[in-house]
PDB file of C-alpha atoms in Angstrom:
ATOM      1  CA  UNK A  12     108.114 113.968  89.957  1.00 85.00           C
ATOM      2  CA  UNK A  13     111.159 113.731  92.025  1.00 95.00           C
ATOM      3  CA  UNK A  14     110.255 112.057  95.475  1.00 98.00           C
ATOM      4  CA  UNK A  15     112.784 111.822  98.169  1.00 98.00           C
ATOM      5  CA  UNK A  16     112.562 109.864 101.345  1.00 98.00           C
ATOM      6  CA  UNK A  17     114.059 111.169 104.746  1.00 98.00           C
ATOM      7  CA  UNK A  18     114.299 107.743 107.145  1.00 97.00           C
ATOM      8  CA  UNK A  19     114.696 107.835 110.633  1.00 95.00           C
ATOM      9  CA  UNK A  20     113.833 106.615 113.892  1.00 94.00           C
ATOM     10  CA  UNK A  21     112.565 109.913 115.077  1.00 96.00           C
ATOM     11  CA  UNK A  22     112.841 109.030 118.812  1.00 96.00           C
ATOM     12  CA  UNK A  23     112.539 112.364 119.288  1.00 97.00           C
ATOM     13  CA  UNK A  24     112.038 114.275 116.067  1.00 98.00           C
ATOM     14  CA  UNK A  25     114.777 117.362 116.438  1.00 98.00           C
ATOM     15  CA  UNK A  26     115.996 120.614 114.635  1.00 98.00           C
ATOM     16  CA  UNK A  27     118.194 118.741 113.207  1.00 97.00           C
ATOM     17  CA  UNK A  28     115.849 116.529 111.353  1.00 98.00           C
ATOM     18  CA  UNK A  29     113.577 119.496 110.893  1.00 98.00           C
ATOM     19  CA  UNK A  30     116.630 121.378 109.041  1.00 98.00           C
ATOM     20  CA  UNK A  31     117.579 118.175 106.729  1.00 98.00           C
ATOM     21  CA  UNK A  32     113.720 117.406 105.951  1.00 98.00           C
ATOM     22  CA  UNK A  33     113.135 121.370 104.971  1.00 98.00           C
ATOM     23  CA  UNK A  34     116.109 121.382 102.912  1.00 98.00           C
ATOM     24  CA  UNK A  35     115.216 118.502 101.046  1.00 98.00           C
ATOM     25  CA  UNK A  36     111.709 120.095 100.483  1.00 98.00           C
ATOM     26  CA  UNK A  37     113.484 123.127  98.703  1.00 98.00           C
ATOM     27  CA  UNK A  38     115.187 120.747  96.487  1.00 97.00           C
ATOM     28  CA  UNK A  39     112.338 117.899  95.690  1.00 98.00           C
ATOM     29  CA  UNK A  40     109.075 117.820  94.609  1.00 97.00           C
ATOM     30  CA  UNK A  41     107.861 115.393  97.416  1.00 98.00           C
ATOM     31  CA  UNK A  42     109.515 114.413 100.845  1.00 98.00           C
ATOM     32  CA  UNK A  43     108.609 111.450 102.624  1.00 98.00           C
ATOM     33  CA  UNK A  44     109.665 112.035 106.680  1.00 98.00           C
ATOM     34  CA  UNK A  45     109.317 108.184 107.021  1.00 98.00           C
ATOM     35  CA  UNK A  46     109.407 106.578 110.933  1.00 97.00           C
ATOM     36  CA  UNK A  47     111.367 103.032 111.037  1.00 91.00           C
ATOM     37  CA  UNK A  48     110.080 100.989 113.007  1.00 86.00           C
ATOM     38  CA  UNK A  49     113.153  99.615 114.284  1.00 72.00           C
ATOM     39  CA  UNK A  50     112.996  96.358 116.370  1.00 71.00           C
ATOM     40  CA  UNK A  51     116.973  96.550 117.595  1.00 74.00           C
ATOM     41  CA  UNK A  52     116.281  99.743 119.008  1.00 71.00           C
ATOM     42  CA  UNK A  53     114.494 100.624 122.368  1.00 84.00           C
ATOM     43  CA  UNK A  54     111.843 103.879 122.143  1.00 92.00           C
ATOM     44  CA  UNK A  55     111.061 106.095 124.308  1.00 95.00           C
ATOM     45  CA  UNK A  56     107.833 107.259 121.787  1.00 96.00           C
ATOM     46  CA  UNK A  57     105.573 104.893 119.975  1.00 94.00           C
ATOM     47  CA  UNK A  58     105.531 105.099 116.586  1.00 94.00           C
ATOM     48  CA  UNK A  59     101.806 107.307 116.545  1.00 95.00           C
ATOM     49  CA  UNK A  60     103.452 109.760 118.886  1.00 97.00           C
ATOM     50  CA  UNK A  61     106.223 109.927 116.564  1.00 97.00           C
ATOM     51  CA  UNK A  62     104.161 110.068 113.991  1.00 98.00           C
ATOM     52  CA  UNK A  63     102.350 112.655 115.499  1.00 98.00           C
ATOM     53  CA  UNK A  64     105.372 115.171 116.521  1.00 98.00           C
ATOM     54  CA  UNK A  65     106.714 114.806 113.016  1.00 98.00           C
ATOM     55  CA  UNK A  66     103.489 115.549 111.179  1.00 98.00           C
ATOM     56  CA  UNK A  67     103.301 119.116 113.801  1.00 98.00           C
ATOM     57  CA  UNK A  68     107.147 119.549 113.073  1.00 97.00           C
ATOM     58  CA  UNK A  69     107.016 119.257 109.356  1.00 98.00           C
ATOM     59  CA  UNK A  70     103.529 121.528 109.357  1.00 96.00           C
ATOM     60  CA  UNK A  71     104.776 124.329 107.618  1.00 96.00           C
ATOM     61  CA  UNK A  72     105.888 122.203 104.782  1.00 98.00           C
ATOM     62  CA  UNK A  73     103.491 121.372 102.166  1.00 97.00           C
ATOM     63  CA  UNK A  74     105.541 118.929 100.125  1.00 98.00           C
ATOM     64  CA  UNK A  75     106.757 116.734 103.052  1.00 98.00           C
ATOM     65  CA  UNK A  76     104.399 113.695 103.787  1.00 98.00           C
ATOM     66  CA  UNK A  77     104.591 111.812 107.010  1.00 98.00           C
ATOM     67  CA  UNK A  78     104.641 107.777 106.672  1.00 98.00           C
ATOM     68  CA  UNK A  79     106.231 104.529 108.618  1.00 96.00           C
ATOM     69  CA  UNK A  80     107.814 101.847 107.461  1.00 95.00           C
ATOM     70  CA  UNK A  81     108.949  98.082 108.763  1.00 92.00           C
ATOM     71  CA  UNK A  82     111.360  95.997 107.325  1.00 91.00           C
ATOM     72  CA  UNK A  83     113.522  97.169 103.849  1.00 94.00           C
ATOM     73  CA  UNK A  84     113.584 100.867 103.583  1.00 96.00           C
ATOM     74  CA  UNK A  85     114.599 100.097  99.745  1.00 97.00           C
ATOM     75  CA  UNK A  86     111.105  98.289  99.556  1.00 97.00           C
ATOM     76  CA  UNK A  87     109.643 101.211 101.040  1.00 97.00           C
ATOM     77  CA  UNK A  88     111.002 103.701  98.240  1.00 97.00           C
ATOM     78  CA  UNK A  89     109.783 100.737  95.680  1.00 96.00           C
ATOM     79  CA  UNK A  90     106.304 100.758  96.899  1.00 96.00           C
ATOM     80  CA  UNK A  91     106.553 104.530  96.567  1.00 97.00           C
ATOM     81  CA  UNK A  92     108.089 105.518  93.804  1.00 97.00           C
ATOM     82  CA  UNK A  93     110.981 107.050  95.868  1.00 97.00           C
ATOM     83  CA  UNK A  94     114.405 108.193  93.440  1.00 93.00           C
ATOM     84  CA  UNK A  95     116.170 109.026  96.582  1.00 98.00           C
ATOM     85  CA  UNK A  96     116.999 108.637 100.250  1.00 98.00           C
ATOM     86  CA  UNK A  97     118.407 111.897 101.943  1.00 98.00           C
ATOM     87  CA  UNK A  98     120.775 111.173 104.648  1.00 97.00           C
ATOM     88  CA  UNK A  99     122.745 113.960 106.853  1.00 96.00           C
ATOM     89  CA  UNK A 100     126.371 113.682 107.555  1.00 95.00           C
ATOM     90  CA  UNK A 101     127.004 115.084 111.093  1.00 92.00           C
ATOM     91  CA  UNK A 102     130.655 113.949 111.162  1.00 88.00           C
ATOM     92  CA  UNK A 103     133.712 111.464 109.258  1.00 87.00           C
ATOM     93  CA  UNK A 104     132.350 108.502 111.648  1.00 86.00           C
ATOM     94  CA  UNK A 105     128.484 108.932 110.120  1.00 89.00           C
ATOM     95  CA  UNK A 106     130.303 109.231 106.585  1.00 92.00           C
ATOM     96  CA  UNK A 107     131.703 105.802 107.203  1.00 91.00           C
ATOM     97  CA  UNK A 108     128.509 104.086 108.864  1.00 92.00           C
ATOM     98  CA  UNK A 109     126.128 105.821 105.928  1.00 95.00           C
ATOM     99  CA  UNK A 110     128.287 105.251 102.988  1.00 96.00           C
ATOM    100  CA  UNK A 111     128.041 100.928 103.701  1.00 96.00           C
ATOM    101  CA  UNK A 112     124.177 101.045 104.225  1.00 96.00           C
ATOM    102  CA  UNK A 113     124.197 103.600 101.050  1.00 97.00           C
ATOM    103  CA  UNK A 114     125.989 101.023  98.905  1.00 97.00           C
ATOM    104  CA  UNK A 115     123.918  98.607 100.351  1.00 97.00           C
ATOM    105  CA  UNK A 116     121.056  99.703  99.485  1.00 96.00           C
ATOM    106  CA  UNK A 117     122.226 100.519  96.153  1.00 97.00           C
ATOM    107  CA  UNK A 118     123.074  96.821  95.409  1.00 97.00           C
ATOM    108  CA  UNK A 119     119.436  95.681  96.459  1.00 95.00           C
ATOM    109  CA  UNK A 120     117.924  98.471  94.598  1.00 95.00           C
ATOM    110  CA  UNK A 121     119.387 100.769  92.793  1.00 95.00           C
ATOM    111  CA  UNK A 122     118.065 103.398  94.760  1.00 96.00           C
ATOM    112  CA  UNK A 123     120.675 105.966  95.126  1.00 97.00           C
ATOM    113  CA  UNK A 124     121.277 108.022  98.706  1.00 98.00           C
ATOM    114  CA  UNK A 125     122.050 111.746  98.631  1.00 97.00           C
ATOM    115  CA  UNK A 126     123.908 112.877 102.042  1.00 97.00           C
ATOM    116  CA  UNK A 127     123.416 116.394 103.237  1.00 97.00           C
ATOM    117  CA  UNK A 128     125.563 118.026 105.234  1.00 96.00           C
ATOM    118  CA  UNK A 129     124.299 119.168 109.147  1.00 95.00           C
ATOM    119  CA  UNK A 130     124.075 122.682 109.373  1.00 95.00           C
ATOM    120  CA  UNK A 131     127.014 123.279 111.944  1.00 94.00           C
ATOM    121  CA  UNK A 132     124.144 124.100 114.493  1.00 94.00           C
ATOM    122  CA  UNK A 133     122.680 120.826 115.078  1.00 95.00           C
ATOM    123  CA  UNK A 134     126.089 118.651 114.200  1.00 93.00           C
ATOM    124  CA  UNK A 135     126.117 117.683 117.505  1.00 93.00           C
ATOM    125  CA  UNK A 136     122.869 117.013 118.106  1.00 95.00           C
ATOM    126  CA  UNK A 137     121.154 113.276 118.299  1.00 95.00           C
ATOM    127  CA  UNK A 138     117.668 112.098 119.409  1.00 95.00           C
ATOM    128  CA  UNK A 139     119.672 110.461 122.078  1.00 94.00           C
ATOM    129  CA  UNK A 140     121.212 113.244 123.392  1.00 96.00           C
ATOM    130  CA  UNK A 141     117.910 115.111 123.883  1.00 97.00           C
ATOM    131  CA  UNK A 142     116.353 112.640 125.353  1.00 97.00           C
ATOM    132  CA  UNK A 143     119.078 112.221 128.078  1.00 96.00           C
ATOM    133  CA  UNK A 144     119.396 115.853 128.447  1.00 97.00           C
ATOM    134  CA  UNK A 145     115.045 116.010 129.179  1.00 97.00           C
ATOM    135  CA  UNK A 146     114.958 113.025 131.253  1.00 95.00           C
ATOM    136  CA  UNK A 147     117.336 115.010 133.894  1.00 95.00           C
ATOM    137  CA  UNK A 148     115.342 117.870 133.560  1.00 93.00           C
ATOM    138  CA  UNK A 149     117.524 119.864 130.989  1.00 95.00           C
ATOM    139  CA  UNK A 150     116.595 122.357 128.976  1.00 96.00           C
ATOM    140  CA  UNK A 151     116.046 121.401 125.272  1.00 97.00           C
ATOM    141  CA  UNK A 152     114.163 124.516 124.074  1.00 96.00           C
ATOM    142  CA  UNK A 153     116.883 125.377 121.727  1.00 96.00           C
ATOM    143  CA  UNK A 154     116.644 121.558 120.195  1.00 97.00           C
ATOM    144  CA  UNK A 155     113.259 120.727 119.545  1.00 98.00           C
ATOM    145  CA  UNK A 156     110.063 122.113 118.436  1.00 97.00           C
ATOM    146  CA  UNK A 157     107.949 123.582 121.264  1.00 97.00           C
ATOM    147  CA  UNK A 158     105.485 120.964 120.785  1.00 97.00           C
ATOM    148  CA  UNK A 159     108.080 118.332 121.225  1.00 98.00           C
ATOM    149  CA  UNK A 160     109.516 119.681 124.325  1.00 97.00           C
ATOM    150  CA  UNK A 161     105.983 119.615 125.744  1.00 97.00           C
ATOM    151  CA  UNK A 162     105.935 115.865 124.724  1.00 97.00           C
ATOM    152  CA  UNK A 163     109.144 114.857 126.422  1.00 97.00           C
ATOM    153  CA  UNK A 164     108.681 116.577 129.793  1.00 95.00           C
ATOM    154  CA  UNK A 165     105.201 115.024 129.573  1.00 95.00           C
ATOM    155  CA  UNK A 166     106.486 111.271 128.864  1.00 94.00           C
ATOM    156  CA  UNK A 167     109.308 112.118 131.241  1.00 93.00           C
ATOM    157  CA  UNK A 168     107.089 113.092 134.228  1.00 90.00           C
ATOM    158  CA  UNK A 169     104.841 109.878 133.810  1.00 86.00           C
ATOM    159  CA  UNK A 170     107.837 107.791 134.698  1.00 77.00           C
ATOM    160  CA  UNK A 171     108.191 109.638 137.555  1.00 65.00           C
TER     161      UNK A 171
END
């Protein structure tokens, strides 16, 4: 079985992520949408209501599982029998950011990283960019699920 692992902080899922995650489903037996819980950067979501937008977002996908993670994501795809981690390439600057932590990981593990392409659609798009864009009331319709819309106007209006 060929079992691939998508990592990502997730903070909010978006169409990009969706597109990567469904490719990778065409391609693998298994994908694992896995949330980082990363302590260097500040969420908006926790990681259950990331958890819980991915899981809706990846619905229509039978082979993609939904899981979270601390520390090592190489001890992550030990502990799960992981051959791959599927990265997307959005532009030359990811390239050179992804290629170090691929290599990286490589040395720890052996675990090799497979980098997708964005689909010229989402190459600009960034969980940080949608959330800006919500938080002033923008429209993000066209960037996230429905479901995750809902969920940012509804964490942005309890701030308010």
């Amino acid at each position: 079985m060929r079992r691939v692992v998508c990592p990502g902080s997730f903070d909010p899922v978006t169409n990009g992520h969706i597109d990567i995650i469904g490719r990778a489903a065409r391609q693998n037996d298994e994908v694992i949408a896995a949330v980082l819980t990363n302590v260097n950067k500040r969420a908006l979501f926790s990681v259950e209501e990331k958890l819980d937008m991915l899981r809706a977002s990846t619905r229509g996908l039978p082979n993609v599982r939904v899981a979270t993670f601390n520390g090592l994501l190489v001890d992550f795809c030990r502990e799960n029998d992981v051959t791959a981690i599927v990265r997307s390439l959005r532009s030359v600057s990811d390239f050179d950011y992804e290629l170090q932590i691929a290599q990286m990981n490589y040395q720890l593990s052996g675990v090799e990283t497979l980098f997708m392409t964005a689909n010229p659609q989402y190459s600009f798009l960034s969980s940080s960019l949608v959330r800006e864009v919500a938080q002033y009331g923008g429209d993000v319709g066209s960037l996230v699920t429905p479901y995750v819309e809902e969920r940012l106007r509804a964490k942005y209006a309890a701030r308010d």
